[in-house]
Amino acid sequence: MRINIGDVVRVRGDQVLGTVVSITGNGTVLHLHTDGQGSRVVSPRAVERVTQAHEPLHPGRAVVTVLLIIVLVIVLVGGSRLPGIGAESAICAALALVASSALRRLLNGRLRAVRI
């Protein structure tokens, strides 16, 4: 199982939910922040992940994402206004495919996690 800082986990023994604050001891100790009970130290084997944390979008990635969306909109609008089905439409369709796949890769970036 992979647990990342910021993941929400449930302690199996007493079903308490907590957010992972830090991972120490080469992945052998988890520090959790729980509502109403403060912080808690548990073993990774005593928890199960409820939800995965998401890192905020990096500013560089955000700029590239916005540019790809603009390119995609221009290509789709330009492709719909071209007369007939010719080479121009095929080029526009190929550019739209490239832009959408690059956008998907940017938005589905991998999180850094610790295997425990």
PDB file of C-alpha atoms in Angstrom:
ATOM      1  CA  MET A   1       0.000   0.000   0.000  1.00  0.00           C
ATOM      2  CA  ARG A   2       1.181   3.509  -0.723  1.00  0.00           C
ATOM      3  CA  ILE A   3       0.465   6.273   1.743  1.00  0.00           C
ATOM      4  CA  ASN A   4       1.207   9.913   1.013  1.00  0.00           C
ATOM      5  CA  ILE A   5       1.334  12.886   3.344  1.00  0.00           C
ATOM      6  CA  GLY A   6      -2.143  14.394   3.337  1.00  0.00           C
ATOM      7  CA  ASP A   7      -3.998  11.095   2.790  1.00  0.00           C
ATOM      8  CA  VAL A   8      -7.006  10.428   4.982  1.00  0.00           C
ATOM      9  CA  VAL A   9      -6.703   7.061   6.750  1.00  0.00           C
ATOM     10  CA  ARG A  10      -8.822   5.054   9.180  1.00  0.00           C
ATOM     11  CA  VAL A  11      -7.273   3.252  12.146  1.00  0.00           C
ATOM     12  CA  ARG A  12      -8.542  -0.331  11.999  1.00  0.00           C
ATOM     13  CA  GLY A  13      -8.795  -0.838  15.756  1.00  0.00           C
ATOM     14  CA  ASP A  14     -11.142   1.984  16.764  1.00  0.00           C
ATOM     15  CA  GLN A  15     -12.254   3.347  13.335  1.00  0.00           C
ATOM     16  CA  VAL A  16     -10.826   6.846  13.975  1.00  0.00           C
ATOM     17  CA  LEU A  17     -10.240   8.966  10.865  1.00  0.00           C
ATOM     18  CA  GLY A  18      -7.070  11.012  10.574  1.00  0.00           C
ATOM     19  CA  THR A  19      -4.897  12.898   8.107  1.00  0.00           C
ATOM     20  CA  VAL A  20      -1.288  11.766   7.655  1.00  0.00           C
ATOM     21  CA  VAL A  21       0.954  14.613   8.809  1.00  0.00           C
ATOM     22  CA  SER A  22       4.341  12.908   8.549  1.00  0.00           C
ATOM     23  CA  ILE A  23       5.963   9.552   7.868  1.00  0.00           C
ATOM     24  CA  THR A  24       9.069   8.733   9.899  1.00  0.00           C
ATOM     25  CA  GLY A  25      11.291   5.769  10.646  1.00  0.00           C
ATOM     26  CA  ASN A  26      11.647   4.815   6.961  1.00  0.00           C
ATOM     27  CA  GLY A  27       7.896   4.314   6.704  1.00  0.00           C
ATOM     28  CA  THR A  28       7.410   2.467  10.003  1.00  0.00           C
ATOM     29  CA  VAL A  29       5.617   5.253  11.924  1.00  0.00           C
ATOM     30  CA  LEU A  30       2.738   7.474  10.795  1.00  0.00           C
ATOM     31  CA  HIS A  31       1.822  10.701  12.574  1.00  0.00           C
ATOM     32  CA  LEU A  32      -1.898  11.411  12.206  1.00  0.00           C
ATOM     33  CA  HIS A  33      -3.943  14.515  12.955  1.00  0.00           C
ATOM     34  CA  THR A  34      -7.420  13.541  14.134  1.00  0.00           C
ATOM     35  CA  ASP A  35     -10.393  15.789  14.846  1.00  0.00           C
ATOM     36  CA  GLY A  36     -11.063  16.082  18.543  1.00  0.00           C
ATOM     37  CA  GLN A  37      -8.210  13.797  19.591  1.00  0.00           C
ATOM     38  CA  GLY A  38      -5.201  15.865  18.522  1.00  0.00           C
ATOM     39  CA  SER A  39      -2.282  14.002  16.999  1.00  0.00           C
ATOM     40  CA  ARG A  40      -1.670  10.282  17.107  1.00  0.00           C
ATOM     41  CA  VAL A  41       1.197   7.926  16.249  1.00  0.00           C
ATOM     42  CA  VAL A  42       0.297   4.610  14.623  1.00  0.00           C
ATOM     43  CA  SER A  43       1.859   1.772  12.681  1.00  0.00           C
ATOM     44  CA  PRO A  44       1.211   1.736   8.919  1.00  0.00           C
ATOM     45  CA  ARG A  45      -0.154  -1.791   9.214  1.00  0.00           C
ATOM     46  CA  ALA A  46      -2.891  -0.538  11.559  1.00  0.00           C
ATOM     47  CA  VAL A  47      -4.459   1.844   9.016  1.00  0.00           C
ATOM     48  CA  GLU A  48      -6.344   1.690   5.741  1.00  0.00           C
ATOM     49  CA  ARG A  49      -6.461   4.558   3.266  1.00  0.00           C
ATOM     50  CA  VAL A  50      -9.849   6.210   2.821  1.00  0.00           C
ATOM     51  CA  THR A  51      -8.979   8.934   0.294  1.00  0.00           C
ATOM     52  CA  GLN A  52      -5.854  10.011  -1.514  1.00  0.00           C
ATOM     53  CA  ALA A  53      -4.392  13.495  -1.191  1.00  0.00           C
ATOM     54  CA  HIS A  54      -4.018  15.667  -4.266  1.00  0.00           C
ATOM     55  CA  GLU A  55      -1.193  18.089  -4.677  1.00  0.00           C
ATOM     56  CA  PRO A  56      -2.080  21.556  -5.930  1.00  0.00           C
ATOM     57  CA  LEU A  57      -1.312  22.195  -9.576  1.00  0.00           C
ATOM     58  CA  HIS A  58       2.216  23.570 -10.030  1.00  0.00           C
ATOM     59  CA  PRO A  59       2.231  27.109 -11.514  1.00  0.00           C
ATOM     60  CA  GLY A  60       4.213  25.981 -14.574  1.00  0.00           C
ATOM     61  CA  ARG A  61       1.782  23.167 -15.223  1.00  0.00           C
ATOM     62  CA  ALA A  62      -1.142  25.536 -14.769  1.00  0.00           C
ATOM     63  CA  VAL A  63       0.229  27.862 -17.474  1.00  0.00           C
ATOM     64  CA  VAL A  64       0.813  24.961 -19.887  1.00  0.00           C
ATOM     65  CA  THR A  65      -2.667  23.609 -19.149  1.00  0.00           C
ATOM     66  CA  VAL A  66      -4.300  26.961 -19.893  1.00  0.00           C
ATOM     67  CA  LEU A  67      -2.301  27.283 -23.129  1.00  0.00           C
ATOM     68  CA  LEU A  68      -3.328  23.768 -24.201  1.00  0.00           C
ATOM     69  CA  ILE A  69      -6.975  24.548 -23.526  1.00  0.00           C
ATOM     70  CA  ILE A  70      -6.713  27.734 -25.611  1.00  0.00           C
ATOM     71  CA  VAL A  71      -5.053  25.804 -28.458  1.00  0.00           C
ATOM     72  CA  LEU A  72      -7.731  23.128 -28.263  1.00  0.00           C
ATOM     73  CA  VAL A  73     -10.535  25.695 -28.463  1.00  0.00           C
ATOM     74  CA  ILE A  74      -8.879  27.491 -31.420  1.00  0.00           C
ATOM     75  CA  VAL A  75      -8.387  24.203 -33.264  1.00  0.00           C
ATOM     76  CA  LEU A  76     -11.960  23.066 -32.685  1.00  0.00           C
ATOM     77  CA  VAL A  77     -13.448  26.422 -33.731  1.00  0.00           C
ATOM     78  CA  GLY A  78     -11.150  26.610 -36.753  1.00  0.00           C
ATOM     79  CA  GLY A  79     -11.927  23.019 -37.737  1.00  0.00           C
ATOM     80  CA  SER A  80     -15.674  23.589 -37.604  1.00  0.00           C
ATOM     81  CA  ARG A  81     -15.476  26.644 -39.895  1.00  0.00           C
ATOM     82  CA  LEU A  82     -13.397  25.006 -42.626  1.00  0.00           C
ATOM     83  CA  PRO A  83     -15.381  24.141 -45.742  1.00  0.00           C
ATOM     84  CA  GLY A  84     -15.709  20.465 -46.603  1.00  0.00           C
ATOM     85  CA  ILE A  85     -13.681  17.600 -45.303  1.00  0.00           C
ATOM     86  CA  GLY A  86     -10.172  18.136 -46.535  1.00  0.00           C
ATOM     87  CA  ALA A  87      -6.589  18.148 -45.354  1.00  0.00           C
ATOM     88  CA  GLU A  88      -7.222  21.166 -43.167  1.00  0.00           C
ATOM     89  CA  SER A  89      -9.846  19.299 -41.152  1.00  0.00           C
ATOM     90  CA  ALA A  90      -7.539  16.323 -40.748  1.00  0.00           C
ATOM     91  CA  ILE A  91      -4.744  18.586 -39.485  1.00  0.00           C
ATOM     92  CA  CYS A  92      -7.142  20.276 -37.055  1.00  0.00           C
ATOM     93  CA  ALA A  93      -8.349  16.897 -35.789  1.00  0.00           C
ATOM     94  CA  ALA A  94      -4.776  15.690 -35.284  1.00  0.00           C
ATOM     95  CA  LEU A  95      -3.859  18.858 -33.388  1.00  0.00           C
ATOM     96  CA  ALA A  96      -6.954  18.496 -31.214  1.00  0.00           C
ATOM     97  CA  LEU A  97      -5.996  14.903 -30.422  1.00  0.00           C
ATOM     98  CA  VAL A  98      -2.429  15.886 -29.490  1.00  0.00           C
ATOM     99  CA  ALA A  99      -3.602  18.795 -27.347  1.00  0.00           C
ATOM    100  CA  SER A 100      -6.199  16.727 -25.505  1.00  0.00           C
ATOM    101  CA  SER A 101      -3.785  13.853 -24.794  1.00  0.00           C
ATOM    102  CA  ALA A 102      -1.149  16.285 -23.521  1.00  0.00           C
ATOM    103  CA  LEU A 103      -3.781  17.921 -21.312  1.00  0.00           C
ATOM    104  CA  ARG A 104      -4.780  14.517 -19.917  1.00  0.00           C
ATOM    105  CA  ARG A 105      -1.152  13.698 -19.090  1.00  0.00           C
ATOM    106  CA  LEU A 106      -0.691  17.032 -17.342  1.00  0.00           C
ATOM    107  CA  LEU A 107      -3.801  16.686 -15.222  1.00  0.00           C
ATOM    108  CA  ASN A 108      -3.153  13.058 -14.267  1.00  0.00           C
ATOM    109  CA  GLY A 109       0.370  13.600 -12.948  1.00  0.00           C
ATOM    110  CA  ARG A 110       1.671  11.044 -10.471  1.00  0.00           C
ATOM    111  CA  LEU A 111       1.795  11.852  -6.786  1.00  0.00           C
ATOM    112  CA  ARG A 112       4.918  11.113  -4.801  1.00  0.00           C
ATOM    113  CA  ALA A 113       4.108   8.447  -2.230  1.00  0.00           C
ATOM    114  CA  VAL A 114       5.979   6.278   0.234  1.00  0.00           C
ATOM    115  CA  ARG A 115       5.554   2.522   0.024  1.00  0.00           C
ATOM    116  CA  ILE A 116       4.963   1.080   3.453  1.00  0.00           C
TER     117      ILE A 116
END
